[in-house]
Amino acid sequence: MSFTDQIAVITGGASGISHATAQKLAAAGATICIGDIQKEKGDAAAVAIRSKGQKQRFGRVDILVNGAGWSKNTPFVQTDDAFWDKVLNLNFIGPMRLTKLLLPKMIENKRGRIVNISSDAGRVGSLGETVYSGAKAGLIGFTKSLARECARYSITVNCVCPGPTDTPLLAEVEQKYLDAFVKAIPMRRFGKPEEVADAVVFFSSPQADYITGQVLSVSGGLTMAG
């Protein structure tokens, strides 16, 4: 796949799945703009990516990857408004706001790719991640509805749902939960960020021109949702 002359904006690009996506798109010729609340890690990621792509100011965006996200395994009754606000803003409101900002130019150009990184928690739920699951389910619904609005402009909107993946976020989970996760995954291992990134890159590519409004799980068989 070639992404020469394509400009991609990727949130959460300092680490994990979004970072792996940025690396793959840059290696294929795309110009990458990453956004992350972790400034030092974001700057380091940008330095690494510059060797594969470019970074400067542009007047358009061809690919938007809403990859930023956060959660903390917490029983619902122990959560509060501040926790809800953080989870919802990072996982749902933030992607909507950025999409609204960049979408008009895509519509004007009659081309674009939007890939939202949700979670299988948004498809089937996840113990201790009730607020996160709700936010990610909202992102799935947002993906499908926006895909209907944007199809007439040759803009595709798709969603990738990772299962448990070896990222900094997973490293914060207690070991007892990690052990349970592995036992529940048919492939008996966690996903790699690069494996999820491959799905994001596919949805961003010309090979996915006629695919929109779809939700793809990358979870080693953990969730086989229809």
PDB file of C-alpha atoms in Angstrom:
ATOM      1  CA  MET A   1       0.000   0.000   0.000  1.00  0.00           C
ATOM      2  CA  SER A   2       1.224   3.489  -0.837  1.00  0.00           C
ATOM      3  CA  PHE A   3       0.146   6.624   1.006  1.00  0.00           C
ATOM      4  CA  THR A   4       2.383   9.064  -0.853  1.00  0.00           C
ATOM      5  CA  ASP A   5       1.006  12.619  -0.712  1.00  0.00           C
ATOM      6  CA  GLN A   6      -1.552  11.568   1.917  1.00  0.00           C
ATOM      7  CA  ILE A   7      -1.806  13.604   5.126  1.00  0.00           C
ATOM      8  CA  ALA A   8      -2.862  11.731   8.251  1.00  0.00           C
ATOM      9  CA  VAL A   9      -3.848  13.072  11.666  1.00  0.00           C
ATOM     10  CA  ILE A  10      -3.542  10.480  14.434  1.00  0.00           C
ATOM     11  CA  THR A  11      -4.530  11.104  18.041  1.00  0.00           C
ATOM     12  CA  GLY A  12      -2.836   9.196  20.836  1.00  0.00           C
ATOM     13  CA  GLY A  13       0.154   8.812  18.533  1.00  0.00           C
ATOM     14  CA  ALA A  14       2.782   8.851  21.263  1.00  0.00           C
ATOM     15  CA  SER A  15       2.312   5.204  22.181  1.00  0.00           C
ATOM     16  CA  GLY A  16       0.437   1.968  21.663  1.00  0.00           C
ATOM     17  CA  ILE A  17      -1.821   1.278  18.700  1.00  0.00           C
ATOM     18  CA  SER A  18      -1.843   4.853  17.424  1.00  0.00           C
ATOM     19  CA  HIS A  19       1.942   5.023  17.472  1.00  0.00           C
ATOM     20  CA  ALA A  20       2.177   1.741  15.549  1.00  0.00           C
ATOM     21  CA  THR A  21      -0.352   3.119  13.046  1.00  0.00           C
ATOM     22  CA  ALA A  22       1.662   6.307  12.596  1.00  0.00           C
ATOM     23  CA  GLN A  23       4.823   4.298  11.987  1.00  0.00           C
ATOM     24  CA  LYS A  24       3.147   2.109   9.366  1.00  0.00           C
ATOM     25  CA  LEU A  25       1.518   4.989   7.505  1.00  0.00           C
ATOM     26  CA  ALA A  26       4.740   6.987   7.545  1.00  0.00           C
ATOM     27  CA  ALA A  27       6.685   4.012   6.221  1.00  0.00           C
ATOM     28  CA  ALA A  28       4.191   3.826   3.347  1.00  0.00           C
ATOM     29  CA  GLY A  29       4.787   7.459   2.432  1.00  0.00           C
ATOM     30  CA  ALA A  30       2.164   9.394   4.407  1.00  0.00           C
ATOM     31  CA  THR A  31       2.807  12.697   6.129  1.00  0.00           C
ATOM     32  CA  ILE A  32       1.922  12.273   9.792  1.00  0.00           C
ATOM     33  CA  CYS A  33       0.545  14.745  12.328  1.00  0.00           C
ATOM     34  CA  ILE A  34       0.243  13.203  15.777  1.00  0.00           C
ATOM     35  CA  GLY A  35      -1.611  14.545  18.781  1.00  0.00           C
ATOM     36  CA  ASP A  36      -1.172  13.354  22.356  1.00  0.00           C
ATOM     37  CA  ILE A  37      -1.605  14.773  25.852  1.00  0.00           C
ATOM     38  CA  GLN A  38       1.754  13.201  26.783  1.00  0.00           C
ATOM     39  CA  LYS A  39       3.918  15.949  25.262  1.00  0.00           C
ATOM     40  CA  GLU A  40       7.341  14.422  25.916  1.00  0.00           C
ATOM     41  CA  LYS A  41       6.344  11.057  24.471  1.00  0.00           C
ATOM     42  CA  GLY A  42       4.617  12.807  21.598  1.00  0.00           C
ATOM     43  CA  ASP A  43       7.752  14.785  20.760  1.00  0.00           C
ATOM     44  CA  ALA A  44       9.822  11.602  20.881  1.00  0.00           C
ATOM     45  CA  ALA A  45       7.358   9.815  18.618  1.00  0.00           C
ATOM     46  CA  ALA A  46       7.473  12.699  16.144  1.00  0.00           C
ATOM     47  CA  VAL A  47      11.262  12.483  15.975  1.00  0.00           C
ATOM     48  CA  ALA A  48      11.068   8.760  15.226  1.00  0.00           C
ATOM     49  CA  ILE A  49       8.354   9.235  12.613  1.00  0.00           C
ATOM     50  CA  ARG A  50      10.176  12.042  10.793  1.00  0.00           C
ATOM     51  CA  SER A  51      12.658   9.475   9.498  1.00  0.00           C
ATOM     52  CA  LYS A  52       9.821   7.781   7.612  1.00  0.00           C
ATOM     53  CA  GLY A  53       7.525  10.661   6.700  1.00  0.00           C
ATOM     54  CA  GLN A  54       7.342  14.427   6.979  1.00  0.00           C
ATOM     55  CA  LYS A  55       5.877  16.930   9.405  1.00  0.00           C
ATOM     56  CA  GLN A  56       4.814  20.461   8.483  1.00  0.00           C
ATOM     57  CA  ARG A  57       1.665  22.579   8.058  1.00  0.00           C
ATOM     58  CA  PHE A  58      -0.975  21.635   5.513  1.00  0.00           C
ATOM     59  CA  GLY A  59      -4.378  22.874   4.473  1.00  0.00           C
ATOM     60  CA  ARG A  60      -6.117  19.525   4.385  1.00  0.00           C
ATOM     61  CA  VAL A  61      -6.358  16.112   6.022  1.00  0.00           C
ATOM     62  CA  ASP A  62      -6.844  12.918   4.011  1.00  0.00           C
ATOM     63  CA  ILE A  63      -6.881  10.427   6.891  1.00  0.00           C
ATOM     64  CA  LEU A  64      -8.123  10.919  10.439  1.00  0.00           C
ATOM     65  CA  VAL A  65      -7.434   8.232  13.022  1.00  0.00           C
ATOM     66  CA  ASN A  66      -9.198   8.862  16.330  1.00  0.00           C
ATOM     67  CA  GLY A  67      -6.998   6.664  18.463  1.00  0.00           C
ATOM     68  CA  ALA A  68      -6.674   8.436  21.801  1.00  0.00           C
ATOM     69  CA  GLY A  69      -8.314   6.673  24.711  1.00  0.00           C
ATOM     70  CA  TRP A  70      -8.099   5.967  28.401  1.00  0.00           C
ATOM     71  CA  SER A  71      -9.699   3.824  31.073  1.00  0.00           C
ATOM     72  CA  LYS A  72      -9.073   2.494  34.549  1.00  0.00           C
ATOM     73  CA  ASN A  73     -10.587  -0.731  35.805  1.00  0.00           C
ATOM     74  CA  THR A  74     -13.060   0.555  38.397  1.00  0.00           C
ATOM     75  CA  PRO A  75     -16.408  -0.854  39.594  1.00  0.00           C
ATOM     76  CA  PHE A  76     -19.191   1.417  38.386  1.00  0.00           C
ATOM     77  CA  VAL A  77     -20.450   2.232  41.905  1.00  0.00           C
ATOM     78  CA  GLN A  78     -16.991   3.588  42.773  1.00  0.00           C
ATOM     79  CA  THR A  79     -16.895   6.042  39.865  1.00  0.00           C
ATOM     80  CA  ASP A  80     -17.849   9.711  40.079  1.00  0.00           C
ATOM     81  CA  ASP A  81     -18.614  12.637  37.785  1.00  0.00           C
ATOM     82  CA  ALA A  82     -14.937  13.537  37.349  1.00  0.00           C
ATOM     83  CA  PHE A  83     -14.142   9.987  36.254  1.00  0.00           C
ATOM     84  CA  TRP A  84     -17.105   9.965  33.849  1.00  0.00           C
ATOM     85  CA  ASP A  85     -16.016  13.275  32.337  1.00  0.00           C
ATOM     86  CA  LYS A  86     -12.455  12.080  31.762  1.00  0.00           C
ATOM     87  CA  VAL A  87     -13.466   8.765  30.204  1.00  0.00           C
ATOM     88  CA  LEU A  88     -16.205  10.253  28.026  1.00  0.00           C
ATOM     89  CA  ASN A  89     -14.104  13.204  26.868  1.00  0.00           C
ATOM     90  CA  LEU A  90     -11.096  11.120  25.892  1.00  0.00           C
ATOM     91  CA  ASN A  91     -12.956   8.213  24.322  1.00  0.00           C
ATOM     92  CA  PHE A  92     -16.054   9.797  22.791  1.00  0.00           C
ATOM     93  CA  ILE A  93     -16.435  13.591  22.941  1.00  0.00           C
ATOM     94  CA  GLY A  94     -12.855  14.226  21.829  1.00  0.00           C
ATOM     95  CA  PRO A  95     -13.160  12.142  18.647  1.00  0.00           C
ATOM     96  CA  MET A  96     -16.447  13.866  17.791  1.00  0.00           C
ATOM     97  CA  ARG A  97     -14.967  17.328  18.269  1.00  0.00           C
ATOM     98  CA  LEU A  98     -11.888  16.635  16.154  1.00  0.00           C
ATOM     99  CA  THR A  99     -13.952  14.981  13.445  1.00  0.00           C
ATOM    100  CA  LYS A 100     -16.288  17.995  13.307  1.00  0.00           C
ATOM    101  CA  LEU A 101     -13.261  20.278  12.968  1.00  0.00           C
ATOM    102  CA  LEU A 102     -11.657  18.372  10.093  1.00  0.00           C
ATOM    103  CA  LEU A 103     -14.680  16.990   8.253  1.00  0.00           C
ATOM    104  CA  PRO A 104     -15.739  20.164   6.356  1.00  0.00           C
ATOM    105  CA  LYS A 105     -12.473  20.182   4.381  1.00  0.00           C
ATOM    106  CA  MET A 106     -12.904  16.500   3.554  1.00  0.00           C
ATOM    107  CA  ILE A 107     -16.425  17.220   2.308  1.00  0.00           C
ATOM    108  CA  GLU A 108     -15.118  20.123   0.231  1.00  0.00           C
ATOM    109  CA  ASN A 109     -12.464  17.847  -1.315  1.00  0.00           C
ATOM    110  CA  LYS A 110     -14.938  14.964  -1.686  1.00  0.00           C
ATOM    111  CA  ARG A 111     -12.472  12.477  -0.283  1.00  0.00           C
ATOM    112  CA  GLY A 112     -11.333  11.233   3.095  1.00  0.00           C
ATOM    113  CA  ARG A 113     -10.827   8.358   5.475  1.00  0.00           C
ATOM    114  CA  ILE A 114     -11.931   8.374   9.103  1.00  0.00           C
ATOM    115  CA  VAL A 115     -10.996   5.429  11.296  1.00  0.00           C
ATOM    116  CA  ASN A 116     -12.181   5.355  14.892  1.00  0.00           C
ATOM    117  CA  ILE A 117     -10.411   3.049  17.306  1.00  0.00           C
ATOM    118  CA  SER A 118     -13.090   1.807  19.666  1.00  0.00           C
ATOM    119  CA  SER A 119     -12.867  -1.403  21.703  1.00  0.00           C
ATOM    120  CA  ASP A 120     -14.517  -4.774  21.944  1.00  0.00           C
ATOM    121  CA  ALA A 121     -15.641  -3.489  25.345  1.00  0.00           C
ATOM    122  CA  GLY A 122     -17.991  -1.276  23.362  1.00  0.00           C
ATOM    123  CA  ARG A 123     -19.431  -4.294  21.555  1.00  0.00           C
ATOM    124  CA  VAL A 124     -19.874  -6.803  24.368  1.00  0.00           C
ATOM    125  CA  GLY A 125     -19.078  -4.946  27.612  1.00  0.00           C
ATOM    126  CA  SER A 126     -16.173  -5.430  29.998  1.00  0.00           C
ATOM    127  CA  LEU A 127     -16.126  -6.145  33.731  1.00  0.00           C
ATOM    128  CA  GLY A 128     -14.933  -3.094  35.648  1.00  0.00           C
ATOM    129  CA  GLU A 129     -15.053  -0.880  32.553  1.00  0.00           C
ATOM    130  CA  THR A 130     -18.710   0.105  32.424  1.00  0.00           C
ATOM    131  CA  VAL A 131     -18.182   3.803  31.696  1.00  0.00           C
ATOM    132  CA  TYR A 132     -15.447   3.025  29.172  1.00  0.00           C
ATOM    133  CA  SER A 133     -17.665   0.430  27.493  1.00  0.00           C
ATOM    134  CA  GLY A 134     -20.458   2.987  27.194  1.00  0.00           C
ATOM    135  CA  ALA A 135     -18.106   5.560  25.674  1.00  0.00           C
ATOM    136  CA  LYS A 136     -16.701   3.091  23.170  1.00  0.00           C
ATOM    137  CA  ALA A 137     -20.184   1.874  22.257  1.00  0.00           C
ATOM    138  CA  GLY A 138     -21.055   5.493  21.572  1.00  0.00           C
ATOM    139  CA  LEU A 139     -18.050   5.743  19.256  1.00  0.00           C
ATOM    140  CA  ILE A 140     -19.294   2.712  17.322  1.00  0.00           C
ATOM    141  CA  GLY A 141     -22.737   4.277  16.887  1.00  0.00           C
ATOM    142  CA  PHE A 142     -21.118   7.572  15.883  1.00  0.00           C
ATOM    143  CA  THR A 143     -19.058   5.711  13.263  1.00  0.00           C
ATOM    144  CA  LYS A 144     -22.075   4.061  11.660  1.00  0.00           C
ATOM    145  CA  SER A 145     -24.226   7.183  11.579  1.00  0.00           C
ATOM    146  CA  LEU A 146     -21.440   9.407  10.282  1.00  0.00           C
ATOM    147  CA  ALA A 147     -20.668   6.842   7.575  1.00  0.00           C
ATOM    148  CA  ARG A 148     -24.231   7.262   6.262  1.00  0.00           C
ATOM    149  CA  GLU A 149     -23.874  11.042   6.177  1.00  0.00           C
ATOM    150  CA  CYS A 150     -20.464  11.026   4.499  1.00  0.00           C
ATOM    151  CA  ALA A 151     -20.773   8.279   1.874  1.00  0.00           C
ATOM    152  CA  ARG A 152     -22.121  10.700  -0.751  1.00  0.00           C
ATOM    153  CA  TYR A 153     -18.864  12.662  -0.473  1.00  0.00           C
ATOM    154  CA  SER A 154     -16.631   9.589  -0.988  1.00  0.00           C
ATOM    155  CA  ILE A 155     -15.598   9.749   2.666  1.00  0.00           C
ATOM    156  CA  THR A 156     -15.476   6.412   4.445  1.00  0.00           C
ATOM    157  CA  VAL A 157     -15.898   6.030   8.198  1.00  0.00           C
ATOM    158  CA  ASN A 158     -14.977   2.734   9.830  1.00  0.00           C
ATOM    159  CA  CYS A 159     -14.197   1.409  13.269  1.00  0.00           C
ATOM    160  CA  VAL A 160     -11.525  -0.943  14.604  1.00  0.00           C
ATOM    161  CA  CYS A 161     -12.225  -2.680  17.917  1.00  0.00           C
ATOM    162  CA  PRO A 162      -9.128  -4.102  19.596  1.00  0.00           C
ATOM    163  CA  GLY A 163      -9.327  -6.765  22.228  1.00  0.00           C
ATOM    164  CA  PRO A 164      -6.719  -6.821  25.028  1.00  0.00           C
ATOM    165  CA  THR A 165      -3.566  -5.460  23.384  1.00  0.00           C
ATOM    166  CA  ASP A 166      -0.028  -5.054  24.720  1.00  0.00           C
ATOM    167  CA  THR A 167      -0.110  -1.287  25.263  1.00  0.00           C
ATOM    168  CA  PRO A 168       0.738   1.053  28.171  1.00  0.00           C
ATOM    169  CA  LEU A 169      -2.959   1.060  29.079  1.00  0.00           C
ATOM    170  CA  LEU A 170      -2.965  -2.723  29.483  1.00  0.00           C
ATOM    171  CA  ALA A 171       0.133  -2.493  31.670  1.00  0.00           C
ATOM    172  CA  GLU A 172      -1.964  -0.640  34.263  1.00  0.00           C
ATOM    173  CA  VAL A 173      -4.348  -3.594  34.679  1.00  0.00           C
ATOM    174  CA  GLU A 174      -3.912  -5.874  37.700  1.00  0.00           C
ATOM    175  CA  GLN A 175      -2.190  -9.183  36.971  1.00  0.00           C
ATOM    176  CA  LYS A 176      -5.185 -11.262  38.046  1.00  0.00           C
ATOM    177  CA  TYR A 177      -7.247  -9.620  35.313  1.00  0.00           C
ATOM    178  CA  LEU A 178      -4.476 -10.099  32.775  1.00  0.00           C
ATOM    179  CA  ASP A 179      -4.343 -13.808  33.561  1.00  0.00           C
ATOM    180  CA  ALA A 180      -8.103 -14.076  33.112  1.00  0.00           C
ATOM    181  CA  PHE A 181      -7.929 -12.191  29.809  1.00  0.00           C
ATOM    182  CA  VAL A 182      -5.321 -14.569  28.380  1.00  0.00           C
ATOM    183  CA  LYS A 183      -7.334 -17.631  29.347  1.00  0.00           C
ATOM    184  CA  ALA A 184     -10.417 -16.205  27.624  1.00  0.00           C
ATOM    185  CA  ILE A 185      -8.629 -15.449  24.335  1.00  0.00           C
ATOM    186  CA  PRO A 186      -8.757 -18.446  21.936  1.00  0.00           C
ATOM    187  CA  MET A 187      -5.277 -17.590  20.629  1.00  0.00           C
ATOM    188  CA  ARG A 188      -4.012 -17.501  24.230  1.00  0.00           C
ATOM    189  CA  ARG A 189      -2.055 -14.257  23.908  1.00  0.00           C
ATOM    190  CA  PHE A 190      -2.558 -10.513  23.846  1.00  0.00           C
ATOM    191  CA  GLY A 191      -2.635  -8.636  20.588  1.00  0.00           C
ATOM    192  CA  LYS A 192       0.294  -6.568  19.380  1.00  0.00           C
ATOM    193  CA  PRO A 193      -0.180  -2.879  18.559  1.00  0.00           C
ATOM    194  CA  GLU A 194       1.143  -3.555  15.061  1.00  0.00           C
ATOM    195  CA  GLU A 195      -1.579  -6.142  14.445  1.00  0.00           C
ATOM    196  CA  VAL A 196      -4.328  -3.676  15.246  1.00  0.00           C
ATOM    197  CA  ALA A 197      -2.538  -0.983  13.258  1.00  0.00           C
ATOM    198  CA  ASP A 198      -2.695  -3.220  10.170  1.00  0.00           C
ATOM    199  CA  ALA A 199      -6.504  -3.049  10.308  1.00  0.00           C
ATOM    200  CA  VAL A 200      -6.420   0.732  10.667  1.00  0.00           C
ATOM    201  CA  VAL A 201      -4.039   1.041   7.717  1.00  0.00           C
ATOM    202  CA  PHE A 202      -6.315  -1.161   5.600  1.00  0.00           C
ATOM    203  CA  PHE A 203      -9.377   1.000   6.306  1.00  0.00           C
ATOM    204  CA  SER A 204      -7.248   4.045   5.414  1.00  0.00           C
ATOM    205  CA  SER A 205      -6.169   2.600   2.077  1.00  0.00           C
ATOM    206  CA  PRO A 206      -7.593   2.661  -1.471  1.00  0.00           C
ATOM    207  CA  GLN A 207      -8.276  -1.065  -1.063  1.00  0.00           C
ATOM    208  CA  ALA A 208     -11.099  -0.064   1.320  1.00  0.00           C
ATOM    209  CA  ASP A 209     -12.729   2.423  -1.088  1.00  0.00           C
ATOM    210  CA  TYR A 210     -16.095   0.610  -1.018  1.00  0.00           C
ATOM    211  CA  ILE A 211     -16.124  -0.213   2.695  1.00  0.00           C
ATOM    212  CA  THR A 212     -17.807   2.150   5.144  1.00  0.00           C
ATOM    213  CA  GLY A 213     -19.772   1.976   8.379  1.00  0.00           C
ATOM    214  CA  GLN A 214     -18.076  -1.270   9.384  1.00  0.00           C
ATOM    215  CA  VAL A 215     -16.775  -2.496  12.739  1.00  0.00           C
ATOM    216  CA  LEU A 216     -13.820  -4.885  12.775  1.00  0.00           C
ATOM    217  CA  SER A 217     -12.664  -6.703  15.905  1.00  0.00           C
ATOM    218  CA  VAL A 218      -8.977  -7.518  16.231  1.00  0.00           C
ATOM    219  CA  SER A 219      -9.029  -9.666  19.335  1.00  0.00           C
ATOM    220  CA  GLY A 220      -7.605 -13.118  18.689  1.00  0.00           C
ATOM    221  CA  GLY A 221     -11.134 -14.526  18.670  1.00  0.00           C
ATOM    222  CA  LEU A 222     -12.081 -13.194  22.107  1.00  0.00           C
ATOM    223  CA  THR A 223     -15.218 -11.587  20.738  1.00  0.00           C
ATOM    224  CA  MET A 224     -16.864 -13.032  17.659  1.00  0.00           C
ATOM    225  CA  ALA A 225     -19.580 -10.413  17.415  1.00  0.00           C
ATOM    226  CA  GLY A 226     -21.820 -10.356  14.364  1.00  0.00           C
TER     227      GLY A 226
END
